[in-house]
Amino acid sequence: MGNELTATGSGSIEPDPALLARLDEVRDRVAQATRDAGRSDEPTLIVVTKFHPVDLVERLAAAGVSDVGENRHPEARDKASAAEGLGLTWHFIGQLQTNKAKQVRRYVDAVHSVDRPELLRALSSQERPLDVFLQLNLTSDPGRGGVVGDAALEELATEALQTEGVVLRGLMAVAPLDEPPAAAFARVAAASERLRALAPQANALSIGMSHDFVEAVQVGATHLRIGTAITGKRPT
Ligand SMILES: *Cc1c(COP(=O)(O)O)cnc(C)c1O
């Protein structure tokens, strides 16, 4: 695919009207879903830019996007570095190897995919604080990312609260494809209640993707991770 890591901030990137139209449409639908849910607080829109070149990130920033999501190091590192100066908030949303954690925390503001105590220990730091979300595995496949079960979640939350340089924000999950998203998200909401019994401030919910963000807003998503509905098809 050839990630063209061009210089940024020059305003030389030509606009993409189709991208802007999709972005506007998603923003409208998020606003509508928020009103329909009787909420006054709109969730944070994280645009997932994985596989796309940094030009897309620049176009999004020019359109007022403040938060972007990536799932692989070093692709994420290269883009964050090329887009430095745009003032974006970078969210790491993919499975993260323990031995990459220190590098990743240097260029991201949040890691949404924390699912084991060793990863928390690797993310600990005396440098700037990092937001973390604990990932739940909502599938029946234990090989997927995320913790399974209340005991594992509580253990992970306790570790997060004791980890230096880490701010426990809440939970993250991906709805399985073989189940209505609302049913899966209801389990996340229940887990969030248990988490808040341990950590009252850890009330964030990073749920909702291109095909299920309306349902996610309904159950209280605070962070939406939306890719293709905004970016179009990902390059392969
Ligand atoms: C790719 C990805 C997304 C975005 O998916 P879309 O279906 O393109 O919106 C969200 N969350 C995670 C964890 C992802 O890997």
Tab-separated table of C-alpha atoms and ligand atoms in Angstrom:
chain	number	residue	atom	x	y	z
A	1	MET	CA	0.000	0.000	0.000
A	2	GLY	CA	2.906	2.441	0.538
A	3	ASN	CA	2.165	4.787	3.393
A	4	GLU	CA	3.130	8.144	1.982
A	5	LEU	CA	4.380	9.921	5.052
A	6	THR	CA	4.311	13.406	3.661
A	7	ALA	CA	4.981	16.668	5.413
A	8	THR	CA	1.959	18.001	7.245
A	9	GLY	CA	0.293	21.219	8.143
A	10	SER	CA	0.952	22.840	4.809
A	11	GLY	CA	-2.675	22.832	3.718
A	12	SER	CA	-1.516	21.357	0.432
A	13	ILE	CA	-3.609	18.200	0.728
A	14	GLU	CA	-6.493	18.373	-1.697
A	15	PRO	CA	-9.934	17.974	-0.112
A	16	ASP	CA	-11.968	14.805	-0.621
A	17	PRO	CA	-15.666	15.733	-0.943
A	18	ALA	CA	-16.847	12.126	-0.534
A	19	LEU	CA	-14.919	11.788	2.717
A	20	LEU	CA	-16.396	15.036	4.012
A	21	ALA	CA	-19.899	13.888	3.063
A	22	ARG	CA	-19.484	10.597	4.935
A	23	LEU	CA	-18.038	12.407	7.956
A	24	ASP	CA	-20.971	14.837	7.996
A	25	GLU	CA	-23.448	12.023	7.715
A	26	VAL	CA	-21.931	10.089	10.613
A	27	ARG	CA	-21.792	13.238	12.728
A	28	ASP	CA	-25.465	13.878	12.007
A	29	ARG	CA	-26.411	10.314	12.870
A	30	VAL	CA	-24.419	10.434	16.119
A	31	ALA	CA	-26.134	13.705	17.058
A	32	GLN	CA	-29.526	12.242	16.232
A	33	ALA	CA	-28.841	9.038	18.202
A	34	THR	CA	-27.703	11.142	21.163
A	35	ARG	CA	-30.940	13.150	21.099
A	36	ASP	CA	-33.030	10.004	20.630
A	37	ALA	CA	-31.361	8.476	23.685
A	38	GLY	CA	-32.285	11.549	25.714
A	39	ARG	CA	-28.633	12.348	26.270
A	40	SER	CA	-27.147	15.827	26.300
A	41	ASP	CA	-23.518	14.692	26.126
A	42	GLU	CA	-22.326	13.567	22.717
A	43	PRO	CA	-19.793	10.731	22.676
A	44	THR	CA	-16.241	11.371	21.499
A	45	LEU	CA	-15.900	10.419	17.848
A	46	ILE	CA	-12.683	8.501	17.207
A	47	VAL	CA	-12.114	8.036	13.488
A	48	VAL	CA	-10.283	4.753	12.864
A	49	THR	CA	-7.633	5.385	10.210
A	50	LYS	CA	-5.817	2.032	10.207
A	51	PHE	CA	-4.370	0.946	6.822
A	52	HIS	CA	-4.975	4.416	5.365
A	53	PRO	CA	-2.115	6.758	4.504
A	54	VAL	CA	-1.391	9.805	6.623
A	55	ASP	CA	-3.066	12.062	4.016
A	56	LEU	CA	-6.391	10.771	5.254
A	57	VAL	CA	-5.475	11.745	8.806
A	58	GLU	CA	-4.587	15.231	7.572
A	59	ARG	CA	-7.868	15.597	5.703
A	60	LEU	CA	-9.786	14.503	8.775
A	61	ALA	CA	-7.911	16.958	10.962
A	62	ALA	CA	-8.687	19.726	8.471
A	63	ALA	CA	-12.365	18.779	8.801
A	64	GLY	CA	-12.231	19.226	12.550
A	65	VAL	CA	-11.671	15.641	13.654
A	66	SER	CA	-9.753	15.644	16.934
A	67	ASP	CA	-9.416	11.934	17.728
A	68	VAL	CA	-8.044	9.114	15.588
A	69	GLY	CA	-7.643	5.398	16.229
A	70	GLU	CA	-4.999	2.946	15.064
A	71	ASN	CA	-4.490	-0.732	15.789
A	72	ARG	CA	-0.942	-1.603	14.806
A	73	HIS	CA	2.517	-0.526	15.835
A	74	PRO	CA	4.616	0.661	13.955
A	75	GLU	CA	2.049	1.854	11.389
A	76	ALA	CA	0.472	3.958	14.130
A	77	ARG	CA	3.821	5.357	15.229
A	78	ASP	CA	4.757	6.442	11.711
A	79	LYS	CA	1.450	8.219	11.172
A	80	ALA	CA	1.443	9.867	14.580
A	81	SER	CA	4.926	11.117	13.873
A	82	ALA	CA	4.079	12.366	10.356
A	83	ALA	CA	0.943	14.093	11.661
A	84	GLU	CA	2.646	15.613	14.668
A	85	GLY	CA	1.684	19.229	15.055
A	86	LEU	CA	-1.939	18.664	14.055
A	87	GLY	CA	-2.863	18.398	17.723
A	88	LEU	CA	-4.675	15.108	17.351
A	89	THR	CA	-5.443	12.705	20.166
A	90	TRP	CA	-4.223	9.193	19.273
A	91	HIS	CA	-6.047	6.103	20.489
A	92	PHE	CA	-4.506	2.639	20.278
A	93	ILE	CA	-7.341	0.152	19.741
A	94	GLY	CA	-5.651	-3.075	18.628
A	95	GLN	CA	-4.129	-6.012	20.449
A	96	LEU	CA	-0.884	-4.839	21.964
A	97	GLN	CA	2.159	-6.981	22.639
A	98	THR	CA	3.727	-6.400	26.014
A	99	ASN	CA	7.137	-5.781	24.455
A	100	LYS	CA	5.715	-2.941	22.306
A	101	ALA	CA	3.907	-1.207	25.165
A	102	LYS	CA	6.642	1.241	26.116
A	103	GLN	CA	7.055	2.407	22.525
A	104	VAL	CA	3.325	2.765	21.951
A	105	ARG	CA	2.711	4.820	25.092
A	106	ARG	CA	5.164	7.448	23.764
A	107	TYR	CA	2.908	8.514	20.919
A	108	VAL	CA	-0.620	7.620	22.028
A	109	ASP	CA	-2.881	9.312	24.527
A	110	ALA	CA	-5.045	6.266	25.232
A	111	VAL	CA	-4.909	2.483	24.940
A	112	HIS	CA	-8.355	0.883	24.574
A	113	SER	CA	-7.229	-2.731	24.418
A	114	VAL	CA	-5.826	-3.461	27.867
A	115	ASP	CA	-6.672	-7.050	28.703
A	116	ARG	CA	-3.977	-8.430	30.994
A	117	PRO	CA	-2.018	-7.359	34.054
A	118	GLU	CA	1.388	-7.781	32.341
A	119	LEU	CA	0.375	-5.202	29.762
A	120	LEU	CA	-0.521	-2.723	32.499
A	121	ARG	CA	2.820	-3.272	34.158
A	122	ALA	CA	4.537	-2.647	30.832
A	123	LEU	CA	2.513	0.563	30.339
A	124	SER	CA	3.393	1.934	33.759
A	125	SER	CA	5.540	5.042	33.654
A	126	GLN	CA	6.564	8.146	35.544
A	127	GLU	CA	6.040	10.154	32.390
A	128	ARG	CA	2.777	11.709	31.205
A	129	PRO	CA	-0.327	9.794	32.249
A	130	LEU	CA	-1.936	7.429	29.781
A	131	ASP	CA	-5.697	6.797	29.590
A	132	VAL	CA	-6.560	3.113	29.588
A	133	PHE	CA	-9.725	1.203	28.814
A	134	LEU	CA	-10.103	-2.432	29.877
A	135	GLN	CA	-11.230	-4.576	26.973
A	136	LEU	CA	-13.995	-7.137	27.428
A	137	ASN	CA	-14.183	-10.168	25.180
A	138	LEU	CA	-17.869	-10.474	24.252
A	139	THR	CA	-17.388	-13.486	21.991
A	140	SER	CA	-17.328	-17.153	22.959
A	141	ASP	CA	-13.797	-17.404	21.534
A	142	PRO	CA	-11.227	-17.052	24.340
A	143	GLY	CA	-8.541	-16.399	21.718
A	144	ARG	CA	-9.997	-12.972	20.973
A	145	GLY	CA	-8.664	-9.928	22.775
A	146	GLY	CA	-10.304	-8.951	26.031
A	147	VAL	CA	-10.978	-10.342	29.466
A	148	VAL	CA	-13.654	-12.923	30.105
A	149	GLY	CA	-15.617	-12.950	33.339
A	150	ASP	CA	-16.128	-10.725	36.368
A	151	ALA	CA	-13.176	-12.060	38.346
A	152	ALA	CA	-10.687	-11.310	35.562
A	153	LEU	CA	-12.165	-7.846	35.082
A	154	GLU	CA	-11.893	-7.066	38.791
A	155	GLU	CA	-8.329	-8.308	38.923
A	156	LEU	CA	-7.400	-6.155	35.951
A	157	ALA	CA	-9.163	-3.091	37.374
A	158	THR	CA	-7.368	-3.505	40.678
A	159	GLU	CA	-4.040	-3.724	38.853
A	160	ALA	CA	-4.872	-0.634	36.783
A	161	LEU	CA	-5.686	1.376	39.902
A	162	GLN	CA	-2.278	0.458	41.310
A	163	THR	CA	-0.331	1.172	38.136
A	164	GLU	CA	1.711	4.353	38.070
A	165	GLY	CA	1.109	6.681	35.134
A	166	VAL	CA	-2.118	5.012	34.060
A	167	VAL	CA	-5.604	6.540	34.334
A	168	LEU	CA	-8.377	3.961	34.312
A	169	ARG	CA	-11.130	5.443	32.146
A	170	GLY	CA	-13.519	2.528	31.680
A	171	LEU	CA	-14.310	-0.345	29.356
A	172	MET	CA	-13.897	-1.155	25.677
A	173	ALA	CA	-15.565	-3.874	23.632
A	174	VAL	CA	-16.306	-5.016	20.102
A	175	ALA	CA	-19.775	-6.484	19.538
A	176	PRO	CA	-19.677	-10.004	18.080
A	177	LEU	CA	-21.131	-10.451	14.595
A	178	ASP	CA	-23.395	-13.357	15.566
A	179	GLU	CA	-25.537	-11.479	18.064
A	180	PRO	CA	-27.616	-8.284	18.028
A	181	PRO	CA	-25.277	-5.482	19.155
A	182	ALA	CA	-27.749	-4.180	21.748
A	183	ALA	CA	-27.614	-7.530	23.592
A	184	ALA	CA	-23.814	-7.531	23.598
A	185	PHE	CA	-23.656	-3.896	24.710
A	186	ALA	CA	-26.052	-4.636	27.573
A	187	ARG	CA	-23.375	-6.973	28.974
A	188	VAL	CA	-20.839	-4.159	28.723
A	189	ALA	CA	-23.196	-1.843	30.625
A	190	ALA	CA	-23.569	-4.467	33.371
A	191	ALA	CA	-19.791	-4.905	33.582
A	192	SER	CA	-19.436	-1.121	33.763
A	193	GLU	CA	-21.637	-1.071	36.843
A	194	ARG	CA	-19.396	-3.624	38.519
A	195	LEU	CA	-16.291	-1.709	37.516
A	196	ARG	CA	-17.680	1.537	38.923
A	197	ALA	CA	-18.225	-0.173	42.275
A	198	LEU	CA	-14.417	-0.486	42.403
A	199	ALA	CA	-13.523	2.681	40.505
A	200	PRO	CA	-16.404	5.194	40.424
A	201	GLN	CA	-14.629	7.531	38.007
A	202	ALA	CA	-13.973	4.754	35.441
A	203	ASN	CA	-17.277	5.364	33.706
A	204	ALA	CA	-16.228	5.557	30.056
A	205	LEU	CA	-17.581	3.099	27.487
A	206	SER	CA	-15.643	2.680	24.257
A	207	ILE	CA	-18.195	0.809	22.178
A	208	GLY	CA	-19.757	1.337	18.769
A	209	MET	CA	-18.278	0.912	15.294
A	210	SER	CA	-19.521	1.666	11.786
A	211	HIS	CA	-22.396	-0.807	11.841
A	212	ASP	CA	-23.510	-0.523	15.472
A	213	PHE	CA	-22.798	2.976	16.759
A	214	VAL	CA	-26.461	3.923	17.057
A	215	GLU	CA	-27.074	0.996	19.433
A	216	ALA	CA	-23.895	1.915	21.307
A	217	VAL	CA	-25.057	5.502	21.846
A	218	GLN	CA	-28.339	4.078	23.128
A	219	VAL	CA	-26.608	2.140	25.935
A	220	GLY	CA	-24.333	5.025	26.888
A	221	ALA	CA	-21.197	4.905	24.726
A	222	THR	CA	-18.795	7.720	25.599
A	223	HIS	CA	-16.310	6.883	22.812
A	224	LEU	CA	-17.220	5.651	19.317
A	225	ARG	CA	-14.534	4.002	17.167
A	226	ILE	CA	-15.747	4.482	13.621
A	227	GLY	CA	-13.737	3.492	10.560
A	228	THR	CA	-15.252	2.550	7.213
A	229	ALA	CA	-18.498	4.526	7.585
A	230	ILE	CA	-16.297	7.630	7.464
A	231	THR	CA	-13.124	6.600	5.656
A	232	GLY	CA	-14.677	4.295	3.079
A	233	LYS	CA	-13.192	0.897	2.368
A	234	ARG	CA	-9.784	0.261	3.880
A	235	PRO	CA	-6.910	-0.328	1.447
A	236	THR	CA	-5.724	-3.939	1.578
B	1	LIG	C1	-11.121	-1.478	12.804
B	1	LIG	C2	-11.694	-1.273	14.163
B	1	LIG	C3	-12.772	-0.390	14.375
B	1	LIG	C4	-13.490	0.325	13.242
B	1	LIG	O1	-14.241	-0.598	12.501
B	1	LIG	P1	-15.268	-0.116	11.369
B	1	LIG	O2	-16.163	-1.296	11.200
B	1	LIG	O3	-14.452	0.179	10.168
B	1	LIG	O4	-15.985	1.068	11.896
B	1	LIG	C5	-13.205	-0.219	15.665
B	1	LIG	N1	-12.642	-0.864	16.722
B	1	LIG	C6	-11.614	-1.720	16.555
B	1	LIG	C7	-11.051	-2.408	17.746
B	1	LIG	C8	-11.115	-1.954	15.277
B	1	LIG	O5	-10.090	-2.809	15.121
